[in-house]
Amino acid sequence: MKTLRHLTSTLLMATGLLFLAACGDGNARVTLKLTDAPGDGIEKAVVTISKVYLKGSVDGEDGKGDVVLLSEPVTTDLLTLANDTADLVKDAEVPPGTYKELRFVITGGYIQVKQDGASRIFATSANYEGLPDGAQVDGDLHMPSASSSGLKVKFDKDADVTITSDDDQKVILVDFDVAQSFGKEAGNSGKWVMRPIIKGADMEFSGNVEVTLEAGSVSLPMGFPQLGSFSAVLINADGSRETLSFSASTATRYVADFKYLLPGTYQVDLVAPAGVSFTTDIARPATATVSSGAESDVHFVLTSFNVE
């Protein structure tokens, strides 16, 4: 969804932030961060990113060719980055020019998924270095083209990014959607395949959705763990879901804040504890529109609450 959050987990197997700042040598400096939205049923999504580079524009005279941002392998679990970011590249020099896309070269990985009541591991190879000690590999994970030409990250609205020597700050959010990026191969092979969905946008245009929940005039039963036992659910345009627990803002107001979202329309819903039915003052799921650099607010008030 998220949204490296729409490569929603959203490589949003990975998401990224490009920080382009003015440098005294005429080059911009780029910092790349990863973020991600979790995928339902996937417990781990570990990848080794061996190279990250900007692809120069093929149009006009501004293209400066490819610029490598990362050449030392980094192994990370994308699911640990949900609603957060982590530095992947910091202060890489980028000459002024026009760049059409970002590419990630991924040389290995594995996913751990829940199947038939057990956790199973699918890896690019049985001896992938990123596997935990003693791990049993249950099947294959295919990553078409990931280790050769690399995974392409298009910028917002497929527009090129132009870097000038006097840029003071430019940030690009890259979202890796895990839920949409991994799936079983067709047929009965039992293999999994990674076909990442990754989107990028200027970080200044990213936003967040703040979901609030209040009890209103509804009295919660004695001993009930109150509103903190509810969760908020954010659903992106591709159907990927991210669940976030509420935390207390005041004694009667609880908040869940979904961060690092690309502009777009999302659906917001609530999940109650097991054995509870409830209604709210507005229809669910509610719609939230994330605009450039803005916060979208969705406010739910309980109108009924029943323990079944």
CSV table of C-alpha atoms in Angstrom, one decimal, residues 19-305:
chain,number,residue,atom,x,y,z
A,19,PHE,CA,17.0,12.7,-0.7
A,20,LEU,CA,18.5,15.1,-3.3
A,21,ALA,CA,20.4,18.0,-1.7
A,22,ALA,CA,22.8,20.6,-3.2
A,23,CYS,CA,26.5,19.8,-3.0
A,24,GLY,CA,29.4,22.1,-3.3
A,25,ASP,CA,30.9,20.0,-6.1
A,26,GLY,CA,27.9,20.6,-8.4
A,27,ASN,CA,26.4,17.1,-7.7
A,28,ALA,CA,23.3,16.3,-5.7
A,29,ARG,CA,23.4,13.9,-2.8
A,30,VAL,CA,20.9,11.0,-2.6
A,31,THR,CA,19.7,9.2,0.4
A,32,LEU,CA,17.6,6.1,-0.2
A,33,LYS,CA,15.3,4.7,2.4
A,34,LEU,CA,13.1,1.7,2.3
A,35,THR,CA,9.6,1.3,3.7
A,36,ASP,CA,6.9,-1.4,3.2
A,37,ALA,CA,3.4,-2.5,3.8
A,38,PRO,CA,2.8,-6.0,5.1
A,39,GLY,CA,1.4,-8.9,3.1
A,40,ASP,CA,-1.4,-11.0,4.4
A,41,GLY,CA,-0.2,-14.6,5.2
A,42,ILE,CA,3.4,-13.7,4.7
A,43,GLU,CA,5.5,-13.8,7.9
A,44,LYS,CA,8.9,-12.8,6.4
A,45,ALA,CA,10.0,-11.4,3.1
A,46,VAL,CA,13.8,-11.3,3.1
A,47,VAL,CA,15.8,-10.1,0.1
A,48,THR,CA,19.4,-9.3,-0.7
A,49,ILE,CA,19.7,-6.0,-2.6
A,50,SER,CA,23.1,-6.1,-4.4
A,51,LYS,CA,22.8,-2.9,-6.5
A,52,VAL,CA,20.6,0.1,-6.8
A,53,TYR,CA,21.0,2.6,-9.6
A,54,LEU,CA,19.3,5.5,-11.3
A,55,LYS,CA,18.6,4.9,-15.0
A,56,GLY,CA,19.4,7.9,-17.2
A,57,SER,CA,16.8,9.3,-19.5
A,58,VAL,CA,17.1,8.1,-23.1
A,59,ASP,CA,15.4,11.3,-24.4
A,60,GLY,CA,17.1,14.6,-25.1
A,61,GLU,CA,20.6,15.6,-24.0
A,62,ASP,CA,20.0,15.7,-20.3
A,63,GLY,CA,20.5,12.0,-19.7
A,64,LYS,CA,23.8,11.3,-17.9
A,65,GLY,CA,23.6,7.5,-18.1
A,66,ASP,CA,23.3,5.2,-15.2
A,67,VAL,CA,24.4,6.3,-11.7
A,68,VAL,CA,25.1,3.6,-9.1
A,69,LEU,CA,23.7,4.4,-5.6
A,70,LEU,CA,24.5,1.1,-3.9
A,71,SER,CA,27.0,-1.6,-4.9
A,72,GLU,CA,27.5,-3.3,-1.5
A,73,PRO,CA,24.9,-6.0,-0.8
A,74,VAL,CA,22.2,-5.3,1.8
A,75,THR,CA,19.9,-8.0,3.2
A,76,THR,CA,16.7,-7.0,4.9
A,77,ASP,CA,13.3,-8.3,5.9
A,78,LEU,CA,10.8,-6.0,4.1
A,79,LEU,CA,8.1,-6.7,6.6
A,80,THR,CA,10.0,-5.1,9.4
A,81,LEU,CA,9.7,-1.8,7.5
A,82,ALA,CA,5.9,-1.5,7.7
A,83,ASN,CA,4.8,2.1,8.6
A,84,ASP,CA,8.5,2.9,8.9
A,85,THR,CA,11.6,3.6,6.9
A,86,ALA,CA,15.3,2.5,7.0
A,87,ASP,CA,18.4,4.0,5.3
A,88,LEU,CA,19.6,1.9,2.4
A,89,VAL,CA,21.8,4.5,0.8
A,90,LYS,CA,23.0,7.7,2.4
A,91,ASP,CA,24.5,10.8,0.6
A,92,ALA,CA,25.4,9.2,-2.7
A,93,GLU,CA,26.6,11.7,-5.2
A,94,VAL,CA,24.4,12.1,-8.3
A,95,PRO,CA,25.4,14.4,-11.2
A,96,PRO,CA,22.7,16.8,-12.6
A,97,GLY,CA,20.6,15.3,-15.2
A,98,THR,CA,17.3,13.6,-16.1
A,99,TYR,CA,16.6,10.1,-14.8
A,100,LYS,CA,13.7,7.9,-15.8
A,101,GLU,CA,13.6,5.2,-13.2
A,102,LEU,CA,15.2,3.6,-10.2
A,103,ARG,CA,16.4,-0.1,-10.4
A,104,PHE,CA,17.0,-2.7,-7.7
A,105,VAL,CA,19.1,-5.7,-8.5
A,106,ILE,CA,18.1,-8.5,-6.1
A,107,THR,CA,20.4,-11.5,-6.0
A,108,GLY,CA,18.5,-13.7,-3.6
A,109,GLY,CA,15.7,-14.0,-1.1
A,110,TYR,CA,13.1,-16.1,0.7
A,111,ILE,CA,9.6,-15.8,2.1
A,112,GLN,CA,8.1,-17.5,5.1
A,113,VAL,CA,4.4,-18.1,4.7
A,114,LYS,CA,1.7,-19.8,6.7
A,115,GLN,CA,0.4,-22.9,5.0
A,116,ASP,CA,-1.8,-25.7,6.4
A,117,GLY,CA,-1.2,-24.5,9.9
A,118,ALA,CA,2.6,-24.5,9.5
A,119,SER,CA,5.3,-22.0,8.6
A,120,ARG,CA,7.0,-22.9,5.3
A,121,ILE,CA,10.0,-21.3,3.6
A,122,PHE,CA,10.4,-20.7,-0.2
A,123,ALA,CA,13.9,-19.5,-1.2
A,124,THR,CA,15.8,-18.7,-4.4
A,125,SER,CA,18.2,-21.5,-3.5
A,126,ALA,CA,18.7,-24.0,-0.6
A,127,ASN,CA,22.0,-22.3,0.2
A,128,TYR,CA,20.9,-18.7,0.0
A,129,GLU,CA,23.1,-16.8,2.5
A,130,GLY,CA,20.2,-14.9,4.0
A,131,LEU,CA,18.5,-18.0,5.4
A,132,PRO,CA,18.4,-18.4,9.1
A,133,ASP,CA,20.7,-21.1,10.6
A,134,GLY,CA,19.2,-24.6,10.3
A,135,ALA,CA,16.3,-23.4,8.1
A,136,GLN,CA,14.5,-26.1,6.1
A,137,VAL,CA,13.6,-24.9,2.6
A,138,ASP,CA,10.2,-26.2,1.5
A,139,GLY,CA,10.1,-24.9,-2.1
A,140,ASP,CA,11.4,-22.5,-4.7
A,141,LEU,CA,11.0,-18.8,-5.0
A,142,HIS,CA,11.5,-17.4,-8.5
A,143,MET,CA,12.6,-13.8,-9.1
A,144,PRO,CA,12.4,-13.2,-12.9
A,145,SER,CA,14.9,-10.6,-14.1
A,146,ALA,CA,15.6,-9.4,-10.6
A,147,SER,CA,19.3,-10.3,-10.7
A,148,SER,CA,20.0,-9.3,-14.3
A,149,SER,CA,18.3,-6.1,-15.5
A,150,GLY,CA,16.9,-5.3,-12.1
A,151,LEU,CA,13.4,-4.4,-10.8
A,152,LYS,CA,12.1,-1.2,-12.3
A,153,VAL,CA,10.7,1.6,-10.0
A,154,LYS,CA,8.8,4.1,-12.1
A,155,PHE,CA,8.4,7.6,-10.6
A,156,ASP,CA,5.0,9.2,-10.0
A,157,LYS,CA,2.8,9.4,-13.1
A,158,ASP,CA,5.7,7.9,-15.1
A,159,ALA,CA,7.4,11.3,-15.1
A,160,ASP,CA,11.2,11.6,-15.3
A,161,VAL,CA,13.1,13.1,-12.3
A,162,THR,CA,15.4,16.0,-13.1
A,163,ILE,CA,18.2,16.7,-10.7
A,164,THR,CA,19.9,20.1,-10.8
A,165,SER,CA,23.0,21.3,-9.0
A,166,ASP,CA,21.0,23.8,-7.0
A,167,ASP,CA,18.3,21.4,-5.7
A,168,ASP,CA,17.9,22.1,-2.0
A,169,GLN,CA,15.9,19.1,-1.2
A,170,LYS,CA,14.0,16.4,-3.2
A,171,VAL,CA,12.7,13.2,-1.6
A,172,ILE,CA,11.2,10.3,-3.5
A,173,LEU,CA,9.2,7.6,-1.8
A,174,VAL,CA,9.3,4.2,-3.3
A,175,ASP,CA,6.7,1.7,-2.1
A,176,PHE,CA,7.0,-2.1,-2.2
A,177,ASP,CA,3.7,-3.9,-1.9
A,178,VAL,CA,4.5,-7.4,-0.5
A,179,ALA,CA,0.9,-8.6,-0.7
A,180,GLN,CA,0.8,-7.9,-4.5
A,181,SER,CA,4.4,-8.8,-5.2
A,182,PHE,CA,4.5,-12.5,-4.1
A,183,GLY,CA,2.2,-15.3,-5.3
A,184,LYS,CA,2.1,-19.0,-6.1
A,185,GLU,CA,3.1,-20.1,-9.6
A,186,ALA,CA,0.3,-21.3,-11.8
A,187,GLY,CA,-0.3,-25.0,-11.8
A,188,ASN,CA,0.5,-27.5,-9.0
A,189,SER,CA,4.3,-26.9,-8.8
A,190,GLY,CA,4.0,-25.5,-5.3
A,191,LYS,CA,6.6,-22.8,-6.2
A,192,TRP,CA,6.3,-19.1,-5.4
A,193,VAL,CA,7.2,-16.2,-7.7
A,194,MET,CA,8.1,-12.6,-7.0
A,195,ARG,CA,6.8,-10.1,-9.5
A,196,PRO,CA,7.2,-6.9,-7.5
A,197,ILE,CA,4.8,-4.0,-7.7
A,198,ILE,CA,6.8,-0.8,-7.0
A,199,LYS,CA,5.8,2.8,-7.3
A,200,GLY,CA,7.6,6.0,-6.6
A,201,ALA,CA,6.6,9.6,-5.8
A,202,ASP,CA,8.2,12.7,-4.5
A,203,MET,CA,8.4,12.4,-0.7
A,204,GLU,CA,7.1,15.9,-0.4
A,205,PHE,CA,3.9,14.5,-2.0
A,206,SER,CA,3.5,11.5,0.4
A,207,GLY,CA,0.9,11.7,3.1
A,208,ASN,CA,-0.7,9.8,5.9
A,209,VAL,CA,-4.1,8.7,7.1
A,210,GLU,CA,-5.0,9.3,10.8
A,211,VAL,CA,-7.8,7.1,12.0
A,212,THR,CA,-9.5,8.0,15.3
A,213,LEU,CA,-12.0,5.9,17.3
A,214,GLU,CA,-14.2,7.2,20.1
A,215,ALA,CA,-16.9,5.4,22.2
A,216,GLY,CA,-19.3,8.3,22.1
A,217,SER,CA,-22.3,7.6,24.3
A,218,VAL,CA,-21.8,3.9,24.2
A,219,SER,CA,-20.8,2.3,27.5
A,220,LEU,CA,-18.3,-0.5,27.3
A,221,PRO,CA,-18.8,-3.5,29.6
A,222,MET,CA,-16.8,-3.6,32.8
A,223,GLY,CA,-13.6,-5.4,32.4
A,224,PHE,CA,-13.5,-5.0,28.6
A,225,PRO,CA,-10.1,-3.9,27.4
A,226,GLN,CA,-11.5,-0.7,25.9
A,227,LEU,CA,-10.9,0.8,22.5
A,228,GLY,CA,-7.3,-0.2,22.4
A,229,SER,CA,-8.4,-3.8,21.5
A,230,PHE,CA,-9.7,-2.5,18.2
A,231,SER,CA,-7.5,-2.3,15.1
A,232,ALA,CA,-7.7,0.0,12.0
A,233,VAL,CA,-7.4,-1.5,8.5
A,234,LEU,CA,-6.1,0.4,5.5
A,235,ILE,CA,-6.9,-1.0,2.0
A,236,ASN,CA,-5.2,0.3,-1.1
A,237,ALA,CA,-6.4,0.4,-4.6
A,238,ASP,CA,-4.8,-3.0,-5.3
A,239,GLY,CA,-6.6,-4.6,-2.4
A,240,SER,CA,-3.6,-5.0,-0.1
A,241,ARG,CA,-4.5,-4.6,3.6
A,242,GLU,CA,-2.5,-3.2,6.4
A,243,THR,CA,-3.6,-3.5,10.0
A,244,LEU,CA,-2.6,-1.1,12.8
A,245,SER,CA,-3.4,-1.2,16.4
A,246,PHE,CA,-5.0,1.8,18.1
A,247,SER,CA,-3.2,3.7,20.8
A,248,ALA,CA,-4.6,6.1,23.4
A,249,SER,CA,-4.5,9.8,22.5
A,250,THR,CA,-6.8,10.8,25.4
A,251,ALA,CA,-8.9,8.8,27.8
A,252,THR,CA,-11.7,8.6,25.3
A,253,ARG,CA,-9.9,8.9,22.0
A,254,TYR,CA,-7.7,6.3,20.3
A,255,VAL,CA,-5.6,6.9,17.2
A,256,ALA,CA,-4.0,4.8,14.5
A,257,ASP,CA,-1.7,6.6,12.0
A,258,PHE,CA,-0.8,5.1,8.7
A,259,LYS,CA,2.4,6.8,7.4
A,260,TYR,CA,4.4,7.1,4.2
A,261,LEU,CA,1.5,6.7,1.8
A,262,LEU,CA,1.6,7.6,-1.9
A,263,PRO,CA,-1.2,9.9,-3.1
A,264,GLY,CA,-4.4,8.1,-3.9
A,265,THR,CA,-7.7,6.7,-2.6
A,266,TYR,CA,-7.8,4.2,0.3
A,267,GLN,CA,-10.5,2.4,2.2
A,268,VAL,CA,-10.5,2.4,6.0
A,269,ASP,CA,-12.2,-0.2,8.2
A,270,LEU,CA,-12.2,-1.3,11.8
A,271,VAL,CA,-11.6,-4.8,13.3
A,272,ALA,CA,-13.1,-5.6,16.7
A,273,PRO,CA,-11.9,-8.2,19.2
A,274,ALA,CA,-13.3,-11.7,18.7
A,275,GLY,CA,-16.9,-12.1,19.8
A,276,VAL,CA,-17.8,-8.4,19.5
A,277,SER,CA,-20.2,-6.8,17.1
A,278,PHE,CA,-20.5,-3.0,16.7
A,279,THR,CA,-21.8,-0.2,14.5
A,280,THR,CA,-20.4,3.3,13.9
A,281,ASP,CA,-21.7,6.7,13.0
A,282,ILE,CA,-20.3,6.5,9.4
A,283,ALA,CA,-20.5,3.7,6.9
A,284,ARG,CA,-17.6,1.2,6.8
A,285,PRO,CA,-15.3,1.0,5.0
A,286,ALA,CA,-14.9,4.7,4.9
A,287,THR,CA,-13.0,6.4,2.0
A,288,ALA,CA,-9.8,8.4,2.6
A,289,THR,CA,-8.1,10.4,-0.1
A,290,VAL,CA,-4.4,11.1,0.4
A,291,SER,CA,-3.3,14.4,-1.3
A,292,SER,CA,0.2,15.8,-1.8
A,293,GLY,CA,1.9,16.2,1.5
A,294,ALA,CA,-1.4,16.2,3.4
A,295,GLU,CA,-3.0,14.2,6.2
A,296,SER,CA,-6.4,12.6,5.7
A,297,ASP,CA,-8.5,12.1,8.8
A,298,VAL,CA,-11.1,9.3,9.3
A,299,HIS,CA,-13.2,9.6,12.5
A,300,PHE,CA,-15.3,6.7,13.8
A,301,VAL,CA,-17.7,7.0,16.7
A,302,LEU,CA,-19.2,3.8,18.2
A,303,THR,CA,-23.0,3.8,18.1
A,304,SER,CA,-23.5,0.3,19.4
A,305,PHE,CA,-21.4,-2.4,21.0
